[in-house]
GROMACS .gro file of C-alpha atoms in nm:
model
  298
    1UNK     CA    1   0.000   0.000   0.000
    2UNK     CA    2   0.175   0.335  -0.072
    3UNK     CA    3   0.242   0.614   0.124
    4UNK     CA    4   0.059   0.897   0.118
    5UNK     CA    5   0.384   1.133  -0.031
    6UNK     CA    6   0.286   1.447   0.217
    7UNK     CA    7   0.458   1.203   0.481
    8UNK     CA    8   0.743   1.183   0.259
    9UNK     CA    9   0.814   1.444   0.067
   10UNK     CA   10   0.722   1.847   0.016
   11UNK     CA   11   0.459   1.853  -0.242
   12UNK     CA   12   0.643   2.139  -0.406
   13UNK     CA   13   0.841   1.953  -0.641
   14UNK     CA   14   0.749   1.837  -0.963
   15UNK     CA   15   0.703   1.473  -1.033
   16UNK     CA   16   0.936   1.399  -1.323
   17UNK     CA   17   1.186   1.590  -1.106
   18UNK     CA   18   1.473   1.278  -1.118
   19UNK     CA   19   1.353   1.129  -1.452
   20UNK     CA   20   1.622   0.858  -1.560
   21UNK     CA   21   1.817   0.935  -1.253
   22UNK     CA   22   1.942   0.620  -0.992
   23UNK     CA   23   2.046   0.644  -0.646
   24UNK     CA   24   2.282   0.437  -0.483
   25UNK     CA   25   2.208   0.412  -0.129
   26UNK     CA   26   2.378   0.218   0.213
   27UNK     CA   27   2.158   0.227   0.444
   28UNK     CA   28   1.882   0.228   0.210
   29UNK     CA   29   1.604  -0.002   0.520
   30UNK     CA   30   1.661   0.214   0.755
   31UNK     CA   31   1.425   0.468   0.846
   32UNK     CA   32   1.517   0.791   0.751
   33UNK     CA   33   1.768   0.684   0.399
   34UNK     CA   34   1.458   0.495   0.330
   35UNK     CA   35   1.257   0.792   0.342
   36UNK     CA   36   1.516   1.008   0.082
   37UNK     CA   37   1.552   0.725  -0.130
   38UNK     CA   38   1.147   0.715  -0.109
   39UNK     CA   39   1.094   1.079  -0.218
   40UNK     CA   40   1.383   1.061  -0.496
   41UNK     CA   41   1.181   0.784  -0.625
   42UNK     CA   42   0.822   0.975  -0.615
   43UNK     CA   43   1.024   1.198  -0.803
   44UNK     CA   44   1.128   0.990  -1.084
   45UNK     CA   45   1.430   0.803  -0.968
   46UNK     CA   46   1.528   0.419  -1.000
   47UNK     CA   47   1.718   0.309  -0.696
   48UNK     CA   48   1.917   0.056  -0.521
   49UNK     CA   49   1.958   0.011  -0.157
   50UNK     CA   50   2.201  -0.172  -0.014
   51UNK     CA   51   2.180  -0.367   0.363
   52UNK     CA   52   2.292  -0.690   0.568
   53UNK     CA   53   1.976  -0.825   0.639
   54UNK     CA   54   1.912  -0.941   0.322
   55UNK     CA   55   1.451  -0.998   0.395
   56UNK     CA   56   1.463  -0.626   0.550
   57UNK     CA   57   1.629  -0.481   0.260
   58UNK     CA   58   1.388  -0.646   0.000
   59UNK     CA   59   1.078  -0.584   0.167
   60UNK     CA   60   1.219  -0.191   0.187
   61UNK     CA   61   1.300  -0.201  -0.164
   62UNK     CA   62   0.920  -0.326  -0.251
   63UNK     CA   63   0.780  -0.103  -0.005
   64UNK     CA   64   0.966   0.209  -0.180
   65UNK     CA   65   0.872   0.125  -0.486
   66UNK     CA   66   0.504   0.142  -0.429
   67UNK     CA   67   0.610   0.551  -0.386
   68UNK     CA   68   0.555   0.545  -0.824
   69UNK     CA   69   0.406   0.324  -1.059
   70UNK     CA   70   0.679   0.150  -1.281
   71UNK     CA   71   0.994   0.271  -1.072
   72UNK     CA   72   1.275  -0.014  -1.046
   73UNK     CA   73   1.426   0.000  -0.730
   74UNK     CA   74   1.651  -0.312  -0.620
   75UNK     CA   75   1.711  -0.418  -0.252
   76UNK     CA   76   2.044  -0.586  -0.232
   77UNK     CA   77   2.104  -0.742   0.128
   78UNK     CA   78   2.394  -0.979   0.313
   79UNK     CA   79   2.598  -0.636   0.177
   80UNK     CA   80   2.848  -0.507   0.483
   81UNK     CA   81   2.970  -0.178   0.417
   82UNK     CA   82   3.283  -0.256   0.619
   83UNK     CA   83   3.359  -0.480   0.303
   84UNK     CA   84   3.469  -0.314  -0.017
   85UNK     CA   85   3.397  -0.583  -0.186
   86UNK     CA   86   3.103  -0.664  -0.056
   87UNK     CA   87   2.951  -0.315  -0.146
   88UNK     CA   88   3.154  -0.330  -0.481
   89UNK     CA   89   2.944  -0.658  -0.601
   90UNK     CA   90   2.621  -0.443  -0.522
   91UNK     CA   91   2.738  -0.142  -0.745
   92UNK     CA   92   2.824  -0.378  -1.042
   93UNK     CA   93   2.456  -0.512  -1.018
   94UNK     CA   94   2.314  -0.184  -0.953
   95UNK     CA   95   2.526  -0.071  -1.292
   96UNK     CA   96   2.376  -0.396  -1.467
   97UNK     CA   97   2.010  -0.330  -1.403
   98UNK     CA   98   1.961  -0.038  -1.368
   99UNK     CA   99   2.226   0.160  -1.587
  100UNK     CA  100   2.398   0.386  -1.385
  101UNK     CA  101   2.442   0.556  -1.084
  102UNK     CA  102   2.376   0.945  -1.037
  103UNK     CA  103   2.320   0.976  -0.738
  104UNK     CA  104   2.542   0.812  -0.419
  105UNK     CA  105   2.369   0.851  -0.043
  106UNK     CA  106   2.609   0.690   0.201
  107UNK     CA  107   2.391   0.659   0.529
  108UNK     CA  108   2.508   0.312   0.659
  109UNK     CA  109   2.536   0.388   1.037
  110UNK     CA  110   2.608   0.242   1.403
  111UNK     CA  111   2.498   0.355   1.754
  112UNK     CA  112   2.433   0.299   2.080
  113UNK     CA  113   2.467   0.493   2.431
  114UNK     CA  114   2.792   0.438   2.647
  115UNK     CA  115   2.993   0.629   2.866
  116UNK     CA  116   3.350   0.641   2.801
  117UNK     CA  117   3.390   0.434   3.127
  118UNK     CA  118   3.253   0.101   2.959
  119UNK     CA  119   3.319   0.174   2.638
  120UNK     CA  120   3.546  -0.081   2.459
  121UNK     CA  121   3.750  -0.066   2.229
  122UNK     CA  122   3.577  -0.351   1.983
  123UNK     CA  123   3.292  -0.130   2.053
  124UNK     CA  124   3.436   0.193   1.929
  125UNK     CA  125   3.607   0.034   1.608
  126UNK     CA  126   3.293  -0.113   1.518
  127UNK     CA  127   3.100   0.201   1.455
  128UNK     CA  128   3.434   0.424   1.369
  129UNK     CA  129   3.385   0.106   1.087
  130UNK     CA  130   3.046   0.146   0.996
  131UNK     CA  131   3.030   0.479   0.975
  132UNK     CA  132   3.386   0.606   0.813
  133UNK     CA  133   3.541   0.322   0.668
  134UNK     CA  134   3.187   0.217   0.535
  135UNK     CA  135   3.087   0.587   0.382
  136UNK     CA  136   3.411   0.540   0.226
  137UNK     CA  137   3.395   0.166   0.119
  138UNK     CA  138   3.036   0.301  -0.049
  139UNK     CA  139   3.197   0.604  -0.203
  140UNK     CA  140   3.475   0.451  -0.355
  141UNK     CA  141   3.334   0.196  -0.611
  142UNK     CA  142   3.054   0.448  -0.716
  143UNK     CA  143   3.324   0.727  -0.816
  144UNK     CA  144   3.377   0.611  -1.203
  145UNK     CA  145   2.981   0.568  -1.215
  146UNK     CA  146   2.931   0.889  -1.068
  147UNK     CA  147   3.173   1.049  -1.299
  148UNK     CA  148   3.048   0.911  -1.604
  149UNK     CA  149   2.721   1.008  -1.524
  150UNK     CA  150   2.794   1.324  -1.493
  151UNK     CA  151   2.976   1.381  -1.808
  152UNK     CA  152   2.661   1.305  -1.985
  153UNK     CA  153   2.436   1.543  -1.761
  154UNK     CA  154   2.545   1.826  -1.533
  155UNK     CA  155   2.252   1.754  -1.325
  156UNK     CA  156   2.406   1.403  -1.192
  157UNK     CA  157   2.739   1.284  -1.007
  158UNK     CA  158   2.600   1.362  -0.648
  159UNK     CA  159   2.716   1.276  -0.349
  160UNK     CA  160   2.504   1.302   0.035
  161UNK     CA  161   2.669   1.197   0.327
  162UNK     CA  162   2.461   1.147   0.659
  163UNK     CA  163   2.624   1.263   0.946
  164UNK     CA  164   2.471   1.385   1.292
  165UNK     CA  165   2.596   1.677   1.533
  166UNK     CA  166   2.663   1.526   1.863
  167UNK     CA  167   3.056   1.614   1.761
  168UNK     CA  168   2.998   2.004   1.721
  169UNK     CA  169   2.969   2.045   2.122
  170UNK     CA  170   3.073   1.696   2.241
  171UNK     CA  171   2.804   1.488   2.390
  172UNK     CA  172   2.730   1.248   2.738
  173UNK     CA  173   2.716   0.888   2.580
  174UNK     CA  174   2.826   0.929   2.254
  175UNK     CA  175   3.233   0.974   2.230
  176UNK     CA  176   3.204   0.740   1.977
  177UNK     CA  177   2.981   0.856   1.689
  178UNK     CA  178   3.081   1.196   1.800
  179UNK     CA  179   3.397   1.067   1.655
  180UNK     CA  180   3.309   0.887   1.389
  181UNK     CA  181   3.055   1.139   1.239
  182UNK     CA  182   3.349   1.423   1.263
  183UNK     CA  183   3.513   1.179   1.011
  184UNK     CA  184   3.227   1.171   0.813
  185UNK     CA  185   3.219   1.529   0.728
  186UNK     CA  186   3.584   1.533   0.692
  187UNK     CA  187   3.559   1.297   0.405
  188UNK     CA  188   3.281   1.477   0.254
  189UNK     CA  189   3.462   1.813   0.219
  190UNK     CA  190   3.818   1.601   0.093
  191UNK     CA  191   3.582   1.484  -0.171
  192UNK     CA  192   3.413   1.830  -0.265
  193UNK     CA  193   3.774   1.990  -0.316
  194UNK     CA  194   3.917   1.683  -0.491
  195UNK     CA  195   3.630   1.586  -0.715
  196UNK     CA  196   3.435   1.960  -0.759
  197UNK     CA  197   3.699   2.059  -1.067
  198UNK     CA  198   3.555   1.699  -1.221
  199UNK     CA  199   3.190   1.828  -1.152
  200UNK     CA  200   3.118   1.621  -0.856
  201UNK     CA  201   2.936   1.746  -0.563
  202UNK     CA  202   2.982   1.607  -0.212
  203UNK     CA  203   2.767   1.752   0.092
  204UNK     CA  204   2.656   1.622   0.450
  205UNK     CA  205   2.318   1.614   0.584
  206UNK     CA  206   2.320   1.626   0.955
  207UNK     CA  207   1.980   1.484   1.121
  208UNK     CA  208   1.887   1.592   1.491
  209UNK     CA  209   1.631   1.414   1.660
  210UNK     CA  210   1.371   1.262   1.453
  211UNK     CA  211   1.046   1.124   1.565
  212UNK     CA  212   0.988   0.749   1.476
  213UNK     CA  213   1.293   0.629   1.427
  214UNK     CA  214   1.495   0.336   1.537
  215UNK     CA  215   1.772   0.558   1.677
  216UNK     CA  216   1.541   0.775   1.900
  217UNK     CA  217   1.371   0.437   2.036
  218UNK     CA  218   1.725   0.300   2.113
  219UNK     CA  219   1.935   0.665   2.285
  220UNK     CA  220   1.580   0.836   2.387
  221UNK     CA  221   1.520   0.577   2.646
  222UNK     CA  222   1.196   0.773   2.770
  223UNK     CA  223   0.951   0.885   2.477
  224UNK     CA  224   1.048   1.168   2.315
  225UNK     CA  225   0.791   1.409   2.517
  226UNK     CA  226   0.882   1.241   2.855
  227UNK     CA  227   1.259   1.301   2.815
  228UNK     CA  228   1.195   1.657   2.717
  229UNK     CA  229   1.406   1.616   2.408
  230UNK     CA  230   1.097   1.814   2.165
  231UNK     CA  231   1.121   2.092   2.461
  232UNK     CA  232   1.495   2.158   2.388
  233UNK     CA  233   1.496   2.204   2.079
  234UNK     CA  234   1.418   2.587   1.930
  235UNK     CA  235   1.129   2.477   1.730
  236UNK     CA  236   0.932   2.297   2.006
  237UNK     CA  237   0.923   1.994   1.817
  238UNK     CA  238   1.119   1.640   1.669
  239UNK     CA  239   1.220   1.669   1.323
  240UNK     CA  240   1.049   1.400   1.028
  241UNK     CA  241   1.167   1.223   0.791
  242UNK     CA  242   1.016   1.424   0.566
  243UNK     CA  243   1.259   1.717   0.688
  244UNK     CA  244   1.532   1.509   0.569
  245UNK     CA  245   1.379   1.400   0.256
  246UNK     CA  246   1.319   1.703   0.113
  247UNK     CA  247   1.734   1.858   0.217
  248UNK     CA  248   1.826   1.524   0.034
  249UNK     CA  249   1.588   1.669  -0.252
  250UNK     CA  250   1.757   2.017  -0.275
  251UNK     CA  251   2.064   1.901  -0.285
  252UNK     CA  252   2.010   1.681  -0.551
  253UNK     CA  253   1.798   1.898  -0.747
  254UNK     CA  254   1.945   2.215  -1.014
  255UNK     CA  255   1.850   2.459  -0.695
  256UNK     CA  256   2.149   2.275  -0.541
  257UNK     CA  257   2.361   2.248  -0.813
  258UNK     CA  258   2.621   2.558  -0.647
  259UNK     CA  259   2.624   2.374  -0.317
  260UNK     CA  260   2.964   2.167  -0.232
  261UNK     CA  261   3.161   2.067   0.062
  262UNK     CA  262   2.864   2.188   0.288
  263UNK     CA  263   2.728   2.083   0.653
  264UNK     CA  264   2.287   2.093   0.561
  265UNK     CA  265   2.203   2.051   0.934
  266UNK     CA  266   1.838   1.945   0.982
  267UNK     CA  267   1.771   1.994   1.336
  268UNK     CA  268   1.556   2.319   1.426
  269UNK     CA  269   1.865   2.428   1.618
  270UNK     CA  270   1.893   2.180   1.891
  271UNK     CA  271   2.268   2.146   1.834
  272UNK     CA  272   2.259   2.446   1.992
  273UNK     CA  273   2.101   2.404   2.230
  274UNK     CA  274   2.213   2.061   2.289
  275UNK     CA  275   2.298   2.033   2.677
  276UNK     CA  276   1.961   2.112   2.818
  277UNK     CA  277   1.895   1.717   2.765
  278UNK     CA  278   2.044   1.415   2.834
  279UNK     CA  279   1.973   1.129   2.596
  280UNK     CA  280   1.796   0.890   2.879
  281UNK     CA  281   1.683   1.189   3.118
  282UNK     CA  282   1.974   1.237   3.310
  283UNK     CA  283   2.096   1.546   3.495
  284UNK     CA  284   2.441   1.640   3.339
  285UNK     CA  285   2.711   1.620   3.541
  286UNK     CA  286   2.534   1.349   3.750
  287UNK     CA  287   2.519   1.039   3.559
  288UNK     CA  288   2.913   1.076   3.557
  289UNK     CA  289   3.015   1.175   3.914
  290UNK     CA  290   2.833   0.878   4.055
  291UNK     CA  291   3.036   0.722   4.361
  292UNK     CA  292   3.043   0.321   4.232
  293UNK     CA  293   3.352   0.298   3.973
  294UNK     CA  294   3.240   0.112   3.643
  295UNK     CA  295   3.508  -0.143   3.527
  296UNK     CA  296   3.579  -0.067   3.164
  297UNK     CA  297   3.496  -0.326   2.886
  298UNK     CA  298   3.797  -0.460   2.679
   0.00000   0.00000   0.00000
């Protein structure tokens, strides 16, 4: 059954927006890249997302492409973006059946809440992994595609990053995607200076906290309203995944054509506002000047 695209997408844009256009996408099942890749396929896009769980990533890839009658959009699973290879094999078929790739979204990503205390090291590799070496491993095979395409059409070889902003301030819990995602946008403007003389265009959307999704329900702890996260943040309210859909539309789109090596932060300014709550609820400095010592992991 499709969406109803107002959950989705800004109903400003025209439909045949992305005609003949295909998006690459890591990531592609979980809630919010499955939401872009949803709108850029509304739109007029083909796709192909990419994931480990190889019945998720189907039934995402079906469900998506339910978003416009006669769209092609492939779901390519038991794909580990800590594998170059692995990713590589999923590019070749994405190149095979569908044609081409204009359009890259690397938004494979790994979280969880720990204090520095218990934080292992196995733990900290595994998402500095996911999310650096893997927006790397999914960048890296797509280049030549991404080239190509855009020597035929100056509205292709586009590149969108996700990142978050937990590293702009520092954050309780999260040393380790603060990290990671600091990484993440350091790539992203190495491959705006390096590949913008070729035509390429490499940017970073940075979520805050958005409602329904698998990583509120895992670091909120308390709902949303209970743990006051809506009540820090400027705009009195969680973001969508609509909000992110339609950044991930602009900067695809001619009206984003100028835009390279940027930060699009999508967050109604609760970076800035970013200590007045904890992710479970917590009083900062409390939850880290508690008496009992915590033995770190190895």
């Amino acid at each position: 059954m499709p969406l109803d695209p107002s959950t989705y997408v800004s109903p400003i844009y025209r439909p045949s927006l992305f005609n003949g256009k295909v998006v690459f996408c890591t990531g592609g099942n979980g809630t919010i890249c499955s939401a872009q890749v949803r709108a850029l396929v509304h739109l007029g896009a083909n796709a192909c997302i990419v994931g480990r769980n190889p019945d998720k990533t189907a039934s995402a890839a079906a469900d998506i492409a339910t978003a416009r009658p006669g769209s092609k959009v492939l779901g390519i699973g038991s794909v580990d973006v800590r594998d170059v290879s692995s990713v590589g094999a999923a590019v070749d078929r994405c190149i095979q059946e569908l044609g081409g790739i204009d359009f890259l979204i690397a938004g494979a990503a790994g979280n969880f809440l720990s204090p520095l205390s218990t934080l292992s090291p196995n733990a900290f590799k595994s998402v500095m992994d996911i999310d650096v070496l893997g927006s790397f491993n999914a960048l890296k095979p797509c280049l030549p595609h991404l080239l190509s395409s855009r020597s035929r059409s100056p509205s292709s070889g586009r590149v969108i990053f996700i990142s978050a902003t937990f590293h702009y301030t520092g954050h309780p819990l999260q040393s380790h995607v603060a990290a990671a995602k600091a990484a993440v946008d350091a790539l992203a403007a190495s491959v705006a200076i390096e590949y913008g003389p070729r035509g390429l265009t490499s940017n970073v959307i940075a979520p805050g906290p958005i409602a329904d999704t698998e990583g509120m329900k895992r670091l909120g702890g308390l709902s949303p309203e209970e743990g006051g996260v809506a009540r820090a943040v400027p705009l009195q309210r969680l973001g969508t995944v609509r909000d992110i859909a339609d950044a991930t539309v602009y900067l695809f789109s001619e009206a984003g054509a100028y835009v390279n090596g940027h930060v699009l932060v999508v967050d109604g300014g609760a970076w800035r506002t970013m200590g007045a709550a904890d992710p479970q609820g917590a009083v900062y400095p409390g939850l880290f000047l508690e008496e009992k010592e915590e033995k770190a992991k190895l």
